[in-house]
mmCIF file of C-alpha atoms in Angstrom:
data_model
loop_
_atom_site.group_PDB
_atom_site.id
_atom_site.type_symbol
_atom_site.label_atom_id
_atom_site.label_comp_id
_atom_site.label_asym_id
_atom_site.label_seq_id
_atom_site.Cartn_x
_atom_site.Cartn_y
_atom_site.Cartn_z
ATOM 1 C CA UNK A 1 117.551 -15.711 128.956
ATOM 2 C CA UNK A 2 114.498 -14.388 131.295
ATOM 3 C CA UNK A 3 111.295 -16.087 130.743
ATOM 4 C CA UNK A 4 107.966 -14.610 131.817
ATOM 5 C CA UNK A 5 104.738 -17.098 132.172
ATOM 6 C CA UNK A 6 101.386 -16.720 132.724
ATOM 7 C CA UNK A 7 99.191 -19.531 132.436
ATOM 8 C CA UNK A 8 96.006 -18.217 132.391
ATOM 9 C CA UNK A 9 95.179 -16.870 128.748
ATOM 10 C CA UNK A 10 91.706 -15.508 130.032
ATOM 11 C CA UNK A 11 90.056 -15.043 133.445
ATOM 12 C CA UNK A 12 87.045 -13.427 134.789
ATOM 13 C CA UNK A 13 85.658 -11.539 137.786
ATOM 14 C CA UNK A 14 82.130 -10.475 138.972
ATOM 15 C CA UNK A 15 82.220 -6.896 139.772
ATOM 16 C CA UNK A 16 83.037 -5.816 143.103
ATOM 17 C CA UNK A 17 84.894 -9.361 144.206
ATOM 18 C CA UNK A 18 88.606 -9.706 144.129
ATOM 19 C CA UNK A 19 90.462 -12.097 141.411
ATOM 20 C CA UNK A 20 93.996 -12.904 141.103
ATOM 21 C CA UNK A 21 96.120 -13.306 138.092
ATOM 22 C CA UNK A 22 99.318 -15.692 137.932
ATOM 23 C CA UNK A 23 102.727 -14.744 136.938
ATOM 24 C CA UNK A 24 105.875 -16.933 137.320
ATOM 25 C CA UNK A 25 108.908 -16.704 135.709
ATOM 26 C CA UNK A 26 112.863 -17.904 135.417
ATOM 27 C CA UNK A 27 115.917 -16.366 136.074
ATOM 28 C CA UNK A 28 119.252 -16.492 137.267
ATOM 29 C CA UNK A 29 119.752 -13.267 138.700
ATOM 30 C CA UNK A 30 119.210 -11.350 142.225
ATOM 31 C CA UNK A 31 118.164 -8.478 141.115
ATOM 32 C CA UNK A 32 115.495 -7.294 139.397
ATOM 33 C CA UNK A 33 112.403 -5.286 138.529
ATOM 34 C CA UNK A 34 109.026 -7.178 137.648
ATOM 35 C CA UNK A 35 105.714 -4.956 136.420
ATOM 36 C CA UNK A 36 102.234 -5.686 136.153
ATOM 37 C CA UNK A 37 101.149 -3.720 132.663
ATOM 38 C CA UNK A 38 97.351 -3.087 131.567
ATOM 39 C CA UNK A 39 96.390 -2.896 128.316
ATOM 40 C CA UNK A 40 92.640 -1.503 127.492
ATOM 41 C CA UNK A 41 91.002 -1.891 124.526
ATOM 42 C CA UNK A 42 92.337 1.731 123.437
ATOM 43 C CA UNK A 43 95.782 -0.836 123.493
ATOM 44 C CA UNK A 44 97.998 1.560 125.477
ATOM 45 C CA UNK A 45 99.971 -0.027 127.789
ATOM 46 C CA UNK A 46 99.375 1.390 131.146
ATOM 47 C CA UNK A 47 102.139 0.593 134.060
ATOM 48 C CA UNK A 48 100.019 -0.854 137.158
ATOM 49 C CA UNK A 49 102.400 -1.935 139.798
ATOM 50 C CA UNK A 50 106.168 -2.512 140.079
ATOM 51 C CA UNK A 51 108.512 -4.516 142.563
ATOM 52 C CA UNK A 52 111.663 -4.410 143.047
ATOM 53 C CA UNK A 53 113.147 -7.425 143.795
ATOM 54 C CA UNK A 54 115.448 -6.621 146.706
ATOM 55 C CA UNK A 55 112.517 -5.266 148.529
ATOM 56 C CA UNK A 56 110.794 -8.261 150.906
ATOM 57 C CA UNK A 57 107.350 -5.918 151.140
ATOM 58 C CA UNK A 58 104.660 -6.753 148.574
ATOM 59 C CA UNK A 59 103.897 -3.560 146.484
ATOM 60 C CA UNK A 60 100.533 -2.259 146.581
ATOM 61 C CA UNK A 61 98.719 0.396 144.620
ATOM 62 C CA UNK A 62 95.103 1.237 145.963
ATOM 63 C CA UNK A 63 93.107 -2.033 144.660
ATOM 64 C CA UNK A 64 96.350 -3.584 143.397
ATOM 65 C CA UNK A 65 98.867 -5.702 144.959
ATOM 66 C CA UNK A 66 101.148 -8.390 144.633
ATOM 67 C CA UNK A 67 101.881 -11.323 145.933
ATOM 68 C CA UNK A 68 105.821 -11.849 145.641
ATOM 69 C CA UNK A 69 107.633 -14.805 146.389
ATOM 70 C CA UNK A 70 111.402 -14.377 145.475
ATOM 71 C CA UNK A 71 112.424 -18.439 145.648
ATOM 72 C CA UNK A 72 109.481 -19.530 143.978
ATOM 73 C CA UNK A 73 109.998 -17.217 141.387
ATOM 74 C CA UNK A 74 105.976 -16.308 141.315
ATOM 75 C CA UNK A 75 104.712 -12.592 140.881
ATOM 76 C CA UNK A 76 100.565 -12.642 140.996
ATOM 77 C CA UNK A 77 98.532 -9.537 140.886
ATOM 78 C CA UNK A 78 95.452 -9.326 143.249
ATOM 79 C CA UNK A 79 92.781 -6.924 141.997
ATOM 80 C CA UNK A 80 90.330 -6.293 144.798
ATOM 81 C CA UNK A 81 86.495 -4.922 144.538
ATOM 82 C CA UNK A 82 86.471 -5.320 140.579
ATOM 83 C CA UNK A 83 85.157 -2.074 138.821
ATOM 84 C CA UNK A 84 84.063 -2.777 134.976
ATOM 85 C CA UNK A 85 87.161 -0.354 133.756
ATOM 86 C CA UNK A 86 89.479 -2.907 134.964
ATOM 87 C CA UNK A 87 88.646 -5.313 131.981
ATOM 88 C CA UNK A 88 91.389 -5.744 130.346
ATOM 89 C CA UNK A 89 94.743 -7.867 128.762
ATOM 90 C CA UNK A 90 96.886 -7.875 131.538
ATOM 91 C CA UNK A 91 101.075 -8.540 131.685
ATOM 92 C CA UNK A 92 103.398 -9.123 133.497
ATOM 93 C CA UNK A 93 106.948 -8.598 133.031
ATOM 94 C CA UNK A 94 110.654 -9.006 133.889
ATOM 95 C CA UNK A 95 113.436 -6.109 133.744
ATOM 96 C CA UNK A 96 117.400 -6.969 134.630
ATOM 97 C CA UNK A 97 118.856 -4.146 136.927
ATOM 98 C CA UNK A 98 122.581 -4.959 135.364
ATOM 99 C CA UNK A 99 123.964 -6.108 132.036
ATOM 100 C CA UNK A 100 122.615 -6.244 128.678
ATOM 101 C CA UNK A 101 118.691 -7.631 130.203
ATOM 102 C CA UNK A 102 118.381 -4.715 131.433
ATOM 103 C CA UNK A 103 117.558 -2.942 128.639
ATOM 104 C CA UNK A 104 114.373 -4.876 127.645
ATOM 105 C CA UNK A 105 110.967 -5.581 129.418
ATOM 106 C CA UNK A 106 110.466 -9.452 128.510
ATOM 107 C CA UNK A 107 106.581 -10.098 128.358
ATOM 108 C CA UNK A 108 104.173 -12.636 129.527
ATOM 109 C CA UNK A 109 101.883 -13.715 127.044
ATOM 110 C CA UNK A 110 99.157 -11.321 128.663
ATOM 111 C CA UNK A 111 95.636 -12.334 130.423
ATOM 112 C CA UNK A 112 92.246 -11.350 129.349
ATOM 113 C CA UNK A 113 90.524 -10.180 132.006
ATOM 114 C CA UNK A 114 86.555 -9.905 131.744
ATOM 115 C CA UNK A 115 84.530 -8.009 134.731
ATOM 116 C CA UNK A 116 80.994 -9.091 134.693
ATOM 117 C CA UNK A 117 78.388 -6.655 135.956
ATOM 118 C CA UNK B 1 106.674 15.316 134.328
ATOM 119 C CA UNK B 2 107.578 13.630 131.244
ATOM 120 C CA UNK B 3 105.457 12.437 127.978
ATOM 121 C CA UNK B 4 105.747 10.345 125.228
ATOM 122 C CA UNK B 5 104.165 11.181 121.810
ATOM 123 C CA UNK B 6 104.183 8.748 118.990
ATOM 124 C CA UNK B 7 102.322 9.607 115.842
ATOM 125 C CA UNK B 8 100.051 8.591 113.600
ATOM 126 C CA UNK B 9 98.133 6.448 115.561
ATOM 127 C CA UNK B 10 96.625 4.759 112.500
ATOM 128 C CA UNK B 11 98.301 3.859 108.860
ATOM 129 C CA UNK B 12 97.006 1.791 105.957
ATOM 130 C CA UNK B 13 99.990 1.364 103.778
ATOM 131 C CA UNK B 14 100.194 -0.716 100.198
ATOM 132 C CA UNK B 15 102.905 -3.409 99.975
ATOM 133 C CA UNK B 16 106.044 -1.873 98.927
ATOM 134 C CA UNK B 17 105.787 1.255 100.191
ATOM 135 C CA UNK B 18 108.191 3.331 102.236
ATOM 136 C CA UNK B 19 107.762 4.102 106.441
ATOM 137 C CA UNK B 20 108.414 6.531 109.203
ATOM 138 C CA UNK B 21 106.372 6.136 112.358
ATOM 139 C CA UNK B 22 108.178 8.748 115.130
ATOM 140 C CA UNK B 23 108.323 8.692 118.791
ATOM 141 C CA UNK B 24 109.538 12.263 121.063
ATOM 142 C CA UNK B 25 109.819 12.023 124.863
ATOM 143 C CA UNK B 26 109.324 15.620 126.831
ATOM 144 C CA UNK B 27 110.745 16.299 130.426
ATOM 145 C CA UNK B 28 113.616 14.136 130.423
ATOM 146 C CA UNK B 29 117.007 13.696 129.334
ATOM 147 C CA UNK B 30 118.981 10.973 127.958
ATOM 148 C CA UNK B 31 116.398 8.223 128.065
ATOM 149 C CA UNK B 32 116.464 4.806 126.799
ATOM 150 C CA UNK B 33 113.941 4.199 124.357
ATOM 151 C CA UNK B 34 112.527 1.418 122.492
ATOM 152 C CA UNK B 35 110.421 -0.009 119.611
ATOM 153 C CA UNK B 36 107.714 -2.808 120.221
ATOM 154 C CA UNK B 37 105.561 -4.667 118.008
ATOM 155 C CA UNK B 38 102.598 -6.314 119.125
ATOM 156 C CA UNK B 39 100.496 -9.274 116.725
ATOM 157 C CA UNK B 40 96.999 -9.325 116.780
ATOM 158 C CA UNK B 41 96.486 -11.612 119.970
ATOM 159 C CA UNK B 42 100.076 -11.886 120.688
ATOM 160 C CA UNK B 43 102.328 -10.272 123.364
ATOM 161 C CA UNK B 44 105.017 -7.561 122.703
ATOM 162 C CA UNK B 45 108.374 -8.060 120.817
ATOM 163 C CA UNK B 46 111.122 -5.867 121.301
ATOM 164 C CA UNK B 47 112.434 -4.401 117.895
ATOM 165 C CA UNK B 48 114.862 -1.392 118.460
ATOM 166 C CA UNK B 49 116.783 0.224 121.764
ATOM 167 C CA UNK B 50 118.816 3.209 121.880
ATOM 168 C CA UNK B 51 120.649 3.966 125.164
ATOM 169 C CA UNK B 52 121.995 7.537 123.366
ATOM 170 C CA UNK B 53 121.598 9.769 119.751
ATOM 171 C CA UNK B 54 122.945 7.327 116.802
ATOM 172 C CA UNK B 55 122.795 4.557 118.776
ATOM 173 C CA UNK B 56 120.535 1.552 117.933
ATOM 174 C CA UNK B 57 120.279 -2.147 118.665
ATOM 175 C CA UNK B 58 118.318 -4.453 117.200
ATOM 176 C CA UNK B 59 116.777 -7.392 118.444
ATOM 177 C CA UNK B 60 114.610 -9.136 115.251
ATOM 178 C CA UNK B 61 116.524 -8.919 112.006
ATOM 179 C CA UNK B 62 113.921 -7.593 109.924
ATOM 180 C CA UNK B 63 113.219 -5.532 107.161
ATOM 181 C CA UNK B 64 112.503 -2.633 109.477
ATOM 182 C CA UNK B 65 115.497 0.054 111.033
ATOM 183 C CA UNK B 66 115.276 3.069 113.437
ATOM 184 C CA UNK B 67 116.699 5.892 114.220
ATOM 185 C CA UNK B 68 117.676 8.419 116.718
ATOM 186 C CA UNK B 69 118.321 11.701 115.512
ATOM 187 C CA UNK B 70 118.050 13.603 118.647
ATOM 188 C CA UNK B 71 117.897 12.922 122.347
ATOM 189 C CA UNK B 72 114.337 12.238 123.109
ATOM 190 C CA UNK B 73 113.128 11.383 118.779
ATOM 191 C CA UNK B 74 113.044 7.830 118.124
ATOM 192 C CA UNK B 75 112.095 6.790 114.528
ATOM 193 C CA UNK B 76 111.173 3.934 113.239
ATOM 194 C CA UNK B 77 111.542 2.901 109.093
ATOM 195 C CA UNK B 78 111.479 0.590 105.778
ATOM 196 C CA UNK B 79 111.915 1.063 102.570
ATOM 197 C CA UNK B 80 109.098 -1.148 101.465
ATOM 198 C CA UNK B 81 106.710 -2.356 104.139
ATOM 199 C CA UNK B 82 105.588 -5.899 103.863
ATOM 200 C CA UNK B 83 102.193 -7.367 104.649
ATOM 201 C CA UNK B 84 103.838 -9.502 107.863
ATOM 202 C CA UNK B 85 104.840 -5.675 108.494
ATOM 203 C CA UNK B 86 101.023 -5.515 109.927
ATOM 204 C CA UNK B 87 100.744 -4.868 113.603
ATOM 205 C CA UNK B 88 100.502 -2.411 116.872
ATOM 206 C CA UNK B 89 103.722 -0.250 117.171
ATOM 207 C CA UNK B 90 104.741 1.070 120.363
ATOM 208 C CA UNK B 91 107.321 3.323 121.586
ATOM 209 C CA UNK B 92 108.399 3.783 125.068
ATOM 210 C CA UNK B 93 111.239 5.512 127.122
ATOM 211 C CA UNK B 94 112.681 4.057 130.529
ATOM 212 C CA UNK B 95 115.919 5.642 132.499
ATOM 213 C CA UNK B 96 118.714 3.128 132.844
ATOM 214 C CA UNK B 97 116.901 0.973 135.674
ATOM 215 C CA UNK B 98 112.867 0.675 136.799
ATOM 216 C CA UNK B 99 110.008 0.524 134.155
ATOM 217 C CA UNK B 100 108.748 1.635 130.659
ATOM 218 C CA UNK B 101 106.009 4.644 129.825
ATOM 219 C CA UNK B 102 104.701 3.969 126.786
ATOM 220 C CA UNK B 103 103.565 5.939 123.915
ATOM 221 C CA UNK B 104 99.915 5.639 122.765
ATOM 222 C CA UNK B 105 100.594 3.069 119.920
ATOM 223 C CA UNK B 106 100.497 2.809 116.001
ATOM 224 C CA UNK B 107 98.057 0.246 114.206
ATOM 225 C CA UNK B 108 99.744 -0.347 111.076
ATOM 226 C CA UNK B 109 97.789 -2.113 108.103
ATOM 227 C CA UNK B 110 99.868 -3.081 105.102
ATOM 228 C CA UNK B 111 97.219 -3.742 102.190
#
């Protein structure tokens, strides 16, 4: 089974710099989908960034990107010029593209994110 | 574009007592959809999937079922709710490959 890590339970930024936020996790499979989710304190889970696994580019969305390393099995998220609505829990997670996995998201734990002004 | 709508966004409900929390998708057909519980403080665990109408998979045995009446309704059930039964609910929709959209989210307070 597809395990999702993050090892840092809480993290903060001072507004306007750039932090990044660790995600590593095990499989056995080639391809895949991973996500970076948000979740505010209004606890809706917001969809951030994806990457597909196939693709070598790192995905980027305005002040988001990724930094994806396939062998290494690490997917971190890079928030640049930290604005105080991006405090949040933040996860990542792990989709299948084939088989039975690939009907569930598998979680990380989630990281707190705090932006101080 | 497509929406999710998952009502009521906030239940109190006594020990023992019977629930229906429901989940409709707009703008697409045929979706997968799902049922997640989140602990206070805790990450997301999948409960229920449905790849099609009637049919469900569970992935916690529990004392919690779902259903799927009709293409894009989800619903989610017991017959007497139990005070580990406490938690965020939410519902989401995917097609067969790429991410989730999630619904807004029930917080559910057995008493």
């Amino acid at each position: 089974a597809q395990t999702v890590t993050q090892s840092q339970p809480e993290m903060s930024v001072q507004e306007a710099e750039t932090v990044t936020l660790s995600c590593t996790y095990d499989t056995s499979e080639s391809d895949y989908y991973l996500f970076w989710y948000k979740q505010p304190p209004s606890r809706q889970m917001i969809l951030v960034i994806r990457q597909e696994a196939y693709k070598q580019q790192n995905a980027t969305e305005n002040r988001f990107s990724v930094n994806f390393q396939k062998a290494a099995k690490s997917f971190s998220l890079k928030i640049s010029d930290s604005q105080l609505g991006d405090a949040a829990m933040y996860f990542c997670a792990y989709r299948s593209e084939y088989g039975a996995g690939s009907y569930q998201l598998t979680f990380g734990k989630g990281t707190k994110l705090s932006v101080i002004p | 574009s497509q929406t999710i709508h998952q009502w009521p966004a906030t239940l109190v409900q006594p020990v023992g007592s019977p629930l229906s929390l429901e989940c409709t998708v707009e703008g697409t057909s045929n979706p997968n959809l799902y049922w997640y519980r989140q602990a206070a403080g805790r990450g997301l665990q999948l409960l229920f999937y449905s790849v099609g109408i009637g049919q469900i998979s569970s992935e916690v045995p529990q004392n919690l079922s779902a259903s799927r009446p009709q293409d894009r309704q989800f619903i989610l059930s017991s017959k007497k709710l139990l005070l580990s039964d406490s938690g965020f609910y939410l519902c989401a929709w995917s097609r067969r490959t790429g991410g989730y959209t999630f619904g807004s989210g029930t917080r559910l307070t057995v008493v």
